[in-house]
Amino acid sequence: MMPRWMAGSFSVCLLAALSWAVWSLPTAPKGLTAESLARLAESGVTNPVTAVLLNFRGYDTLLEVGVLLLAIVGVWSLRRADWPRTAGGDFTMLAPFLRVALPLLVLAAGYLLWIGAFAPGGAFQGGALLGGALVLAVLGGRGRHILNRRDLLAIGLVLGVLVFVVAAALSMLLSGGLLQFPSGQGGVWILVIESAALISIGLTLGLLYLGGRPSKGGLPRHD
Amino acid sequence: MTEIDHRVYLAASAIVFVIGFYSLLVQAHVLRRIMALNVMGSGVFLFLIALGSQTPGPVPDPVPRAMVLTGIVVSVCATGLALALADRVQDTTDRCEISEANRHTASSDRKSGIEAEHSEGSAS
């Protein structure tokens, strides 16, 4: 913490520098649109964003999925989970709603994953939806049987990185380049990697909400 | 998107980033600092999206879009880890503020806190 006048003058200087930098950018940058669209047909998907994420810059995404795993490992090693006080309570409104909403949310996450090959969507969007569903489930005291199984949760959290790394190694054996998928098979490789990533991203986001590792006993029994 | 719009979005991203930066310097409470970092991140995302929207061609540049897409999820996870660390700071120091003033006045305080923790550790 520093005096306000000092922080203020630092900020004004930074704003001036950033504004100048932003203003002097070319008005019509070439970007990488042309390059990515030119090779889109070889990527195995027709959505350019998914092609960039899983094919052209797959290495980058592999590391990002690794960062998610590091974050949840860090949180699990720091704290035990705090179960919301309401978990397991009696909900006249929420419980019937969740009975309908949770399966729909899981279905929608899978749909987003599938549609990501040719329209906006993909593992990260689906994972966000899955994470939200998990948060809702925890708040409503549902999904206890899943949250009781710390071993299964751990496998789910690691799955994304694991499948990604195995795919990277296999693609290296088959085609000689890291995450350079054999020609014509890009779509299948991307779908497999994304499916694993979807589970890991969803679980990571949902379990982060608990703020720590679930204890061996899982959710405390409602009394 | 016209050129003026493009400039406005880029300038807005700089402003949002600096608002977060100022809060990061001024605020002592760790929660506010974490929020300040998130505001700075939003400025960066806005910048990347504005940059990608201006490229010629039928669709916006997919590379910055992909970077923002993963960046948002990563920043949520980083925030989760930061919150867990903040909670740990509060647990061990009984304070959730980081400031110079605190460090001087409460240094003896903290020392006894560390000693207490040590004796606790040896006892268990």
Short mmCIF file of C-alpha atoms in Angstrom, two decimals:
data_model
loop_
_atom_site.label_atom_id
_atom_site.label_comp_id
_atom_site.label_asym_id
_atom_site.label_seq_id
_atom_site.Cartn_x
_atom_site.Cartn_y
_atom_site.Cartn_z
CA MET A 1 0.00 0.00 0.00
CA MET A 2 1.30 3.42 -0.87
CA PRO A 3 0.09 7.00 -0.44
CA ARG A 4 -2.76 7.91 -2.74
CA TRP A 5 -0.91 10.76 -4.42
CA MET A 6 1.96 8.45 -5.33
CA ALA A 7 -0.33 5.69 -6.59
CA GLY A 8 -2.35 8.31 -8.47
CA SER A 9 0.66 9.74 -10.26
CA PHE A 10 1.94 6.25 -11.11
CA SER A 11 -1.47 5.41 -12.55
CA VAL A 12 -1.68 8.61 -14.59
CA CYS A 13 1.78 7.94 -16.03
CA LEU A 14 0.77 4.36 -16.86
CA LEU A 15 -2.48 5.53 -18.44
CA ALA A 16 -0.57 8.04 -20.58
CA ALA A 17 1.89 5.37 -21.71
CA LEU A 18 -0.83 2.81 -22.42
CA SER A 19 -3.00 5.33 -24.28
CA TRP A 20 -0.07 6.29 -26.45
CA ALA A 21 0.77 2.63 -27.12
CA VAL A 22 -2.86 1.82 -27.95
CA TRP A 23 -3.30 4.92 -30.12
CA SER A 24 -0.20 4.22 -32.20
CA LEU A 25 -1.40 0.70 -33.07
CA PRO A 26 -2.25 0.23 -36.76
CA THR A 27 -5.95 0.88 -37.39
CA ALA A 28 -6.38 -2.22 -39.53
CA PRO A 29 -3.98 -4.84 -38.17
CA LYS A 30 -3.45 -7.82 -40.41
CA GLY A 31 -3.70 -10.25 -37.53
CA LEU A 32 -3.64 -13.97 -38.11
CA THR A 33 -7.15 -14.30 -39.59
CA ALA A 34 -5.97 -15.02 -43.13
CA GLU A 35 -3.36 -17.56 -41.98
CA SER A 36 -5.73 -19.45 -39.71
CA LEU A 37 -8.55 -19.50 -42.28
CA ALA A 38 -6.19 -20.67 -45.03
CA ARG A 39 -5.25 -23.82 -43.09
CA LEU A 40 -8.68 -24.33 -41.51
CA ALA A 41 -9.52 -27.26 -43.79
CA GLU A 42 -6.50 -29.20 -42.48
CA SER A 43 -7.36 -28.69 -38.80
CA GLY A 44 -10.25 -31.17 -38.69
CA VAL A 45 -12.79 -28.62 -37.44
CA THR A 46 -14.53 -25.71 -39.13
CA ASN A 47 -14.74 -23.34 -36.16
CA PRO A 48 -11.56 -21.24 -36.40
CA VAL A 49 -11.41 -20.61 -32.63
CA THR A 50 -11.45 -24.34 -31.85
CA ALA A 51 -8.89 -24.90 -34.61
CA VAL A 52 -6.58 -22.33 -33.00
CA LEU A 53 -7.13 -23.71 -29.49
CA LEU A 54 -6.70 -27.41 -30.13
CA ASN A 55 -4.66 -27.57 -33.31
CA PHE A 56 -2.66 -24.50 -34.31
CA ARG A 57 -1.81 -23.49 -30.75
CA GLY A 58 -2.48 -26.80 -29.03
CA TYR A 59 0.72 -26.56 -26.99
CA ASP A 60 -0.54 -23.32 -25.44
CA THR A 61 -3.86 -24.90 -24.48
CA LEU A 62 -2.07 -27.94 -23.02
CA LEU A 63 -0.19 -25.63 -20.68
CA GLU A 64 -3.37 -23.75 -19.79
CA VAL A 65 -5.13 -26.96 -18.81
CA GLY A 66 -2.02 -27.64 -16.71
CA VAL A 67 -2.40 -24.26 -15.00
CA LEU A 68 -5.99 -25.16 -14.04
CA LEU A 69 -4.73 -28.39 -12.47
CA LEU A 70 -2.01 -26.49 -10.58
CA ALA A 71 -4.60 -24.05 -9.22
CA ILE A 72 -6.87 -26.77 -7.84
CA VAL A 73 -3.90 -28.73 -6.44
CA GLY A 74 -2.79 -25.54 -4.70
CA VAL A 75 -6.23 -24.93 -3.23
CA TRP A 76 -6.59 -28.56 -2.10
CA SER A 77 -3.22 -28.46 -0.35
CA LEU A 78 -4.04 -25.22 1.46
CA ARG A 79 -7.48 -25.79 2.88
CA ARG A 80 -10.28 -28.19 3.62
CA ALA A 81 -13.56 -27.63 1.85
CA ASP A 82 -16.14 -25.36 3.44
CA TRP A 83 -19.53 -26.84 2.86
CA PRO A 84 -22.20 -24.20 2.48
CA ARG A 85 -24.39 -24.08 5.59
CA THR A 86 -27.41 -24.66 3.40
CA ALA A 87 -26.04 -27.85 1.85
CA GLY A 88 -28.32 -30.74 2.56
CA GLY A 89 -31.05 -28.46 3.80
CA ASP A 90 -34.69 -28.75 2.95
CA PHE A 91 -35.49 -26.82 -0.20
CA THR A 92 -39.04 -26.77 -1.43
CA MET A 93 -38.21 -24.65 -4.46
CA LEU A 94 -34.58 -25.44 -5.23
CA ALA A 95 -34.76 -29.23 -5.05
CA PRO A 96 -37.38 -29.73 -7.80
CA PHE A 97 -35.66 -27.08 -9.89
CA LEU A 98 -32.29 -28.84 -9.59
CA ARG A 99 -33.87 -32.17 -10.50
CA VAL A 100 -34.73 -30.66 -13.89
CA ALA A 101 -31.86 -28.20 -14.28
CA LEU A 102 -28.85 -30.38 -13.43
CA PRO A 103 -29.37 -33.02 -16.16
CA LEU A 104 -30.16 -30.23 -18.63
CA LEU A 105 -26.97 -28.37 -17.71
CA VAL A 106 -24.85 -31.51 -18.15
CA LEU A 107 -26.56 -32.14 -21.48
CA ALA A 108 -25.97 -28.54 -22.55
CA ALA A 109 -22.28 -28.84 -21.62
CA GLY A 110 -21.96 -31.89 -23.85
CA TYR A 111 -23.83 -30.08 -26.61
CA LEU A 112 -21.47 -27.07 -26.38
CA LEU A 113 -18.51 -29.44 -26.63
CA TRP A 114 -19.92 -31.10 -29.75
CA ILE A 115 -20.97 -27.90 -31.49
CA GLY A 116 -17.53 -26.39 -30.84
CA ALA A 117 -16.26 -28.17 -33.94
CA PHE A 118 -18.26 -25.94 -36.27
CA ALA A 119 -19.80 -23.08 -34.25
CA PRO A 120 -18.96 -21.05 -31.12
CA GLY A 121 -18.55 -23.52 -28.27
CA GLY A 122 -16.01 -26.02 -27.03
CA ALA A 123 -14.45 -27.53 -23.94
CA PHE A 124 -13.94 -24.25 -22.08
CA GLN A 125 -17.52 -23.03 -22.54
CA GLY A 126 -18.94 -26.45 -21.75
CA GLY A 127 -16.61 -26.71 -18.76
CA ALA A 128 -17.83 -23.38 -17.42
CA LEU A 129 -21.40 -24.64 -17.66
CA LEU A 130 -20.47 -27.90 -15.95
CA GLY A 131 -18.70 -25.97 -13.18
CA GLY A 132 -21.81 -23.85 -12.66
CA ALA A 133 -23.93 -27.00 -12.48
CA LEU A 134 -21.61 -28.41 -9.81
CA VAL A 135 -21.83 -25.21 -7.75
CA LEU A 136 -25.64 -25.37 -7.94
CA ALA A 137 -25.56 -29.02 -6.93
CA VAL A 138 -23.36 -28.29 -3.90
CA LEU A 139 -25.60 -25.42 -2.81
CA GLY A 140 -28.64 -27.64 -3.12
CA GLY A 141 -26.98 -30.49 -1.22
CA ARG A 142 -27.09 -32.80 -4.22
CA GLY A 143 -24.39 -34.87 -5.88
CA ARG A 144 -23.23 -36.09 -2.47
CA HIS A 145 -22.26 -39.48 -3.84
CA ILE A 146 -19.88 -37.78 -6.29
CA LEU A 147 -18.33 -35.42 -3.77
CA ASN A 148 -17.76 -38.29 -1.35
CA ARG A 149 -15.34 -39.91 -3.77
CA ARG A 150 -12.13 -37.93 -3.52
CA ASP A 151 -10.27 -40.57 -5.56
CA LEU A 152 -12.72 -40.22 -8.45
CA LEU A 153 -12.57 -36.43 -8.25
CA ALA A 154 -8.77 -36.54 -8.42
CA ILE A 155 -8.88 -38.73 -11.53
CA GLY A 156 -11.39 -36.37 -13.13
CA LEU A 157 -9.23 -33.35 -12.35
CA VAL A 158 -6.10 -34.93 -13.86
CA LEU A 159 -7.88 -36.45 -16.87
CA GLY A 160 -7.65 -33.36 -19.09
CA VAL A 161 -3.89 -32.94 -18.76
CA LEU A 162 -3.30 -36.68 -18.91
CA VAL A 163 -5.21 -37.22 -22.17
CA PHE A 164 -3.64 -34.09 -23.65
CA VAL A 165 -0.10 -35.24 -22.81
CA VAL A 166 -0.76 -38.77 -24.10
CA ALA A 167 -2.20 -37.29 -27.31
CA ALA A 168 0.85 -35.06 -27.65
CA ALA A 169 3.21 -38.03 -27.24
CA LEU A 170 1.20 -40.22 -29.64
CA SER A 171 1.00 -37.50 -32.28
CA MET A 172 4.76 -37.08 -31.98
CA LEU A 173 5.25 -40.81 -32.61
CA LEU A 174 2.82 -40.89 -35.52
CA SER A 175 3.59 -37.66 -37.35
CA GLY A 176 6.86 -36.44 -35.89
CA GLY A 177 5.52 -33.15 -34.47
CA LEU A 178 4.19 -32.31 -31.03
CA LEU A 179 0.36 -32.14 -31.28
CA GLN A 180 0.65 -32.33 -35.05
CA PHE A 181 -2.25 -34.67 -35.73
CA PRO A 182 -2.03 -37.18 -38.61
CA SER A 183 -3.70 -35.61 -41.65
CA GLY A 184 -7.41 -36.21 -41.95
CA GLN A 185 -7.83 -37.34 -38.32
CA GLY A 186 -7.69 -33.91 -36.65
CA GLY A 187 -11.40 -33.90 -35.80
CA VAL A 188 -11.27 -37.16 -33.82
CA TRP A 189 -8.13 -36.18 -31.89
CA ILE A 190 -9.62 -32.80 -31.02
CA LEU A 191 -12.89 -34.38 -29.85
CA VAL A 192 -11.09 -36.86 -27.57
CA ILE A 193 -8.82 -34.18 -26.05
CA GLU A 194 -11.73 -31.77 -25.61
CA SER A 195 -13.95 -34.37 -23.94
CA ALA A 196 -11.31 -35.05 -21.31
CA ALA A 197 -10.61 -31.32 -20.93
CA LEU A 198 -14.35 -30.63 -20.49
CA ILE A 199 -14.54 -32.96 -17.49
CA SER A 200 -11.40 -31.52 -15.90
CA ILE A 201 -12.35 -27.88 -16.49
CA GLY A 202 -15.87 -28.40 -15.16
CA LEU A 203 -14.66 -30.24 -12.07
CA THR A 204 -11.90 -27.68 -11.44
CA LEU A 205 -14.26 -24.72 -11.59
CA GLY A 206 -16.91 -26.44 -9.49
CA LEU A 207 -14.50 -27.72 -6.85
CA LEU A 208 -12.73 -24.36 -6.56
CA TYR A 209 -16.01 -23.05 -5.23
CA LEU A 210 -15.66 -25.35 -2.22
CA GLY A 211 -12.35 -23.63 -1.46
CA GLY A 212 -10.42 -26.76 -0.49
CA ARG A 213 -10.16 -30.52 -0.60
CA PRO A 214 -13.30 -32.41 0.32
CA SER A 215 -12.66 -34.30 3.54
CA LYS A 216 -12.64 -38.09 3.41
CA GLY A 217 -16.17 -38.18 4.77
CA GLY A 218 -17.50 -35.91 2.05
CA LEU A 219 -20.50 -33.74 2.78
CA PRO A 220 -21.48 -33.74 6.42
CA ARG A 221 -24.70 -35.59 7.05
CA HIS A 222 -27.72 -33.38 7.29
CA ASP A 223 -29.18 -33.46 10.78
CA MET B 1 -17.04 -1.64 -36.43
CA THR B 2 -15.82 1.79 -37.42
CA GLU B 3 -12.37 3.07 -36.71
CA ILE B 4 -13.69 5.40 -33.99
CA ASP B 5 -15.38 2.47 -32.21
CA HIS B 6 -12.16 0.55 -32.39
CA ARG B 7 -10.25 3.43 -30.77
CA VAL B 8 -12.89 3.76 -28.05
CA TYR B 9 -12.65 0.08 -27.11
CA LEU B 10 -8.86 0.20 -27.05
CA ALA B 11 -8.84 3.38 -24.92
CA ALA B 12 -11.44 1.84 -22.60
CA SER B 13 -9.27 -1.23 -22.13
CA ALA B 14 -6.35 1.00 -21.07
CA ILE B 15 -8.61 2.87 -18.63
CA VAL B 16 -10.03 -0.33 -17.10
CA PHE B 17 -6.51 -1.70 -16.69
CA VAL B 18 -5.28 1.46 -14.95
CA ILE B 19 -8.32 1.56 -12.62
CA GLY B 20 -7.37 -1.93 -11.47
CA PHE B 21 -3.72 -0.94 -11.19
CA TYR B 22 -4.54 2.07 -8.99
CA SER B 23 -6.68 -0.07 -6.67
CA LEU B 24 -3.92 -2.65 -6.45
CA LEU B 25 -1.53 0.03 -5.18
CA VAL B 26 -3.95 1.79 -2.84
CA GLN B 27 -6.02 -0.98 -1.25
CA ALA B 28 -4.66 -2.86 1.74
CA HIS B 29 -7.32 -5.55 2.07
CA VAL B 30 -6.25 -8.71 0.22
CA LEU B 31 -9.78 -9.30 -1.12
CA ARG B 32 -9.80 -5.86 -2.71
CA ARG B 33 -6.36 -6.51 -4.16
CA ILE B 34 -7.53 -9.77 -5.73
CA MET B 35 -10.50 -7.90 -7.19
CA ALA B 36 -8.13 -5.22 -8.50
CA LEU B 37 -6.09 -7.89 -10.29
CA ASN B 38 -9.29 -9.22 -11.85
CA VAL B 39 -10.21 -5.74 -13.08
CA MET B 40 -6.76 -5.44 -14.65
CA GLY B 41 -7.32 -8.81 -16.31
CA SER B 42 -10.65 -7.60 -17.72
CA GLY B 43 -8.81 -4.66 -19.27
CA VAL B 44 -6.40 -7.04 -20.98
CA PHE B 45 -9.26 -9.21 -22.28
CA LEU B 46 -11.06 -6.14 -23.64
CA PHE B 47 -7.85 -5.06 -25.35
CA LEU B 48 -7.33 -8.44 -27.01
CA ILE B 49 -10.94 -8.69 -28.20
CA ALA B 50 -10.87 -5.11 -29.56
CA LEU B 51 -7.61 -5.86 -31.33
CA GLY B 52 -8.95 -9.04 -32.91
CA SER B 53 -12.20 -7.45 -34.05
CA GLN B 54 -10.51 -4.99 -36.40
CA THR B 55 -8.67 -7.41 -38.65
CA PRO B 56 -9.83 -7.56 -42.27
CA GLY B 57 -11.68 -10.67 -43.41
CA PRO B 58 -15.05 -12.32 -42.96
CA VAL B 59 -14.55 -13.25 -39.28
CA PRO B 60 -12.70 -11.64 -36.34
CA ASP B 61 -9.15 -12.86 -35.73
CA PRO B 62 -9.57 -16.25 -33.98
CA VAL B 63 -6.18 -16.15 -32.23
CA PRO B 64 -6.94 -13.38 -29.68
CA ARG B 65 -10.43 -14.86 -29.20
CA ALA B 66 -8.92 -18.23 -28.31
CA MET B 67 -6.46 -16.54 -25.96
CA VAL B 68 -9.24 -14.62 -24.16
CA LEU B 69 -11.43 -17.72 -23.97
CA THR B 70 -8.80 -19.71 -22.10
CA GLY B 71 -7.59 -16.61 -20.27
CA ILE B 72 -10.98 -16.09 -18.60
CA VAL B 73 -11.07 -19.66 -17.28
CA VAL B 74 -7.45 -19.43 -16.13
CA SER B 75 -8.11 -16.12 -14.35
CA VAL B 76 -11.09 -17.62 -12.52
CA CYS B 77 -8.89 -20.49 -11.32
CA ALA B 78 -6.06 -18.14 -10.35
CA THR B 79 -8.58 -16.11 -8.36
CA GLY B 80 -9.70 -19.27 -6.58
CA LEU B 81 -6.11 -20.05 -5.61
CA ALA B 82 -5.54 -16.43 -4.54
CA LEU B 83 -8.62 -16.58 -2.30
CA ALA B 84 -7.37 -19.79 -0.68
CA LEU B 85 -3.99 -18.12 -0.07
CA ALA B 86 -5.72 -15.02 1.32
CA ASP B 87 -7.64 -17.21 3.74
CA ARG B 88 -4.36 -18.82 4.80
CA VAL B 89 -2.83 -15.37 5.40
CA GLN B 90 -5.77 -14.47 7.60
CA ASP B 91 -5.52 -17.78 9.47
CA THR B 92 -1.84 -17.38 10.29
CA THR B 93 -1.63 -13.63 10.89
CA ASP B 94 -5.17 -12.87 12.08
CA ARG B 95 -5.18 -10.05 9.57
CA CYS B 96 -6.46 -9.74 6.07
CA GLU B 97 -4.71 -6.50 5.25
CA ILE B 98 -1.26 -6.02 3.82
CA SER B 99 0.09 -2.59 4.61
CA GLU B 100 3.31 -0.92 5.70
CA ALA B 101 1.64 0.68 8.71
CA ASN B 102 0.51 -2.70 9.97
CA ARG B 103 3.93 -4.19 9.50
CA HIS B 104 5.56 -1.60 11.78
CA THR B 105 3.01 -1.37 14.55
CA ALA B 106 2.18 -5.06 14.72
CA SER B 107 5.64 -6.57 14.27
CA SER B 108 5.87 -7.65 17.90
CA ASP B 109 2.36 -9.02 17.52
CA ARG B 110 3.31 -11.12 14.57
CA LYS B 111 6.43 -12.42 16.26
CA SER B 112 4.41 -13.79 19.15
CA GLY B 113 2.00 -15.26 16.61
CA ILE B 114 4.81 -17.18 14.91
CA GLU B 115 6.13 -18.41 18.25
CA ALA B 116 2.69 -19.58 19.23
CA GLU B 117 2.40 -21.48 15.98
CA HIS B 118 5.78 -23.11 16.55
CA SER B 119 4.90 -24.30 20.02
CA GLU B 120 1.61 -25.55 18.66
CA GLY B 121 3.47 -27.45 15.97
CA SER B 122 5.86 -29.10 18.42
CA ALA B 123 3.03 -30.01 20.75
CA SER B 124 1.12 -31.91 18.08
#
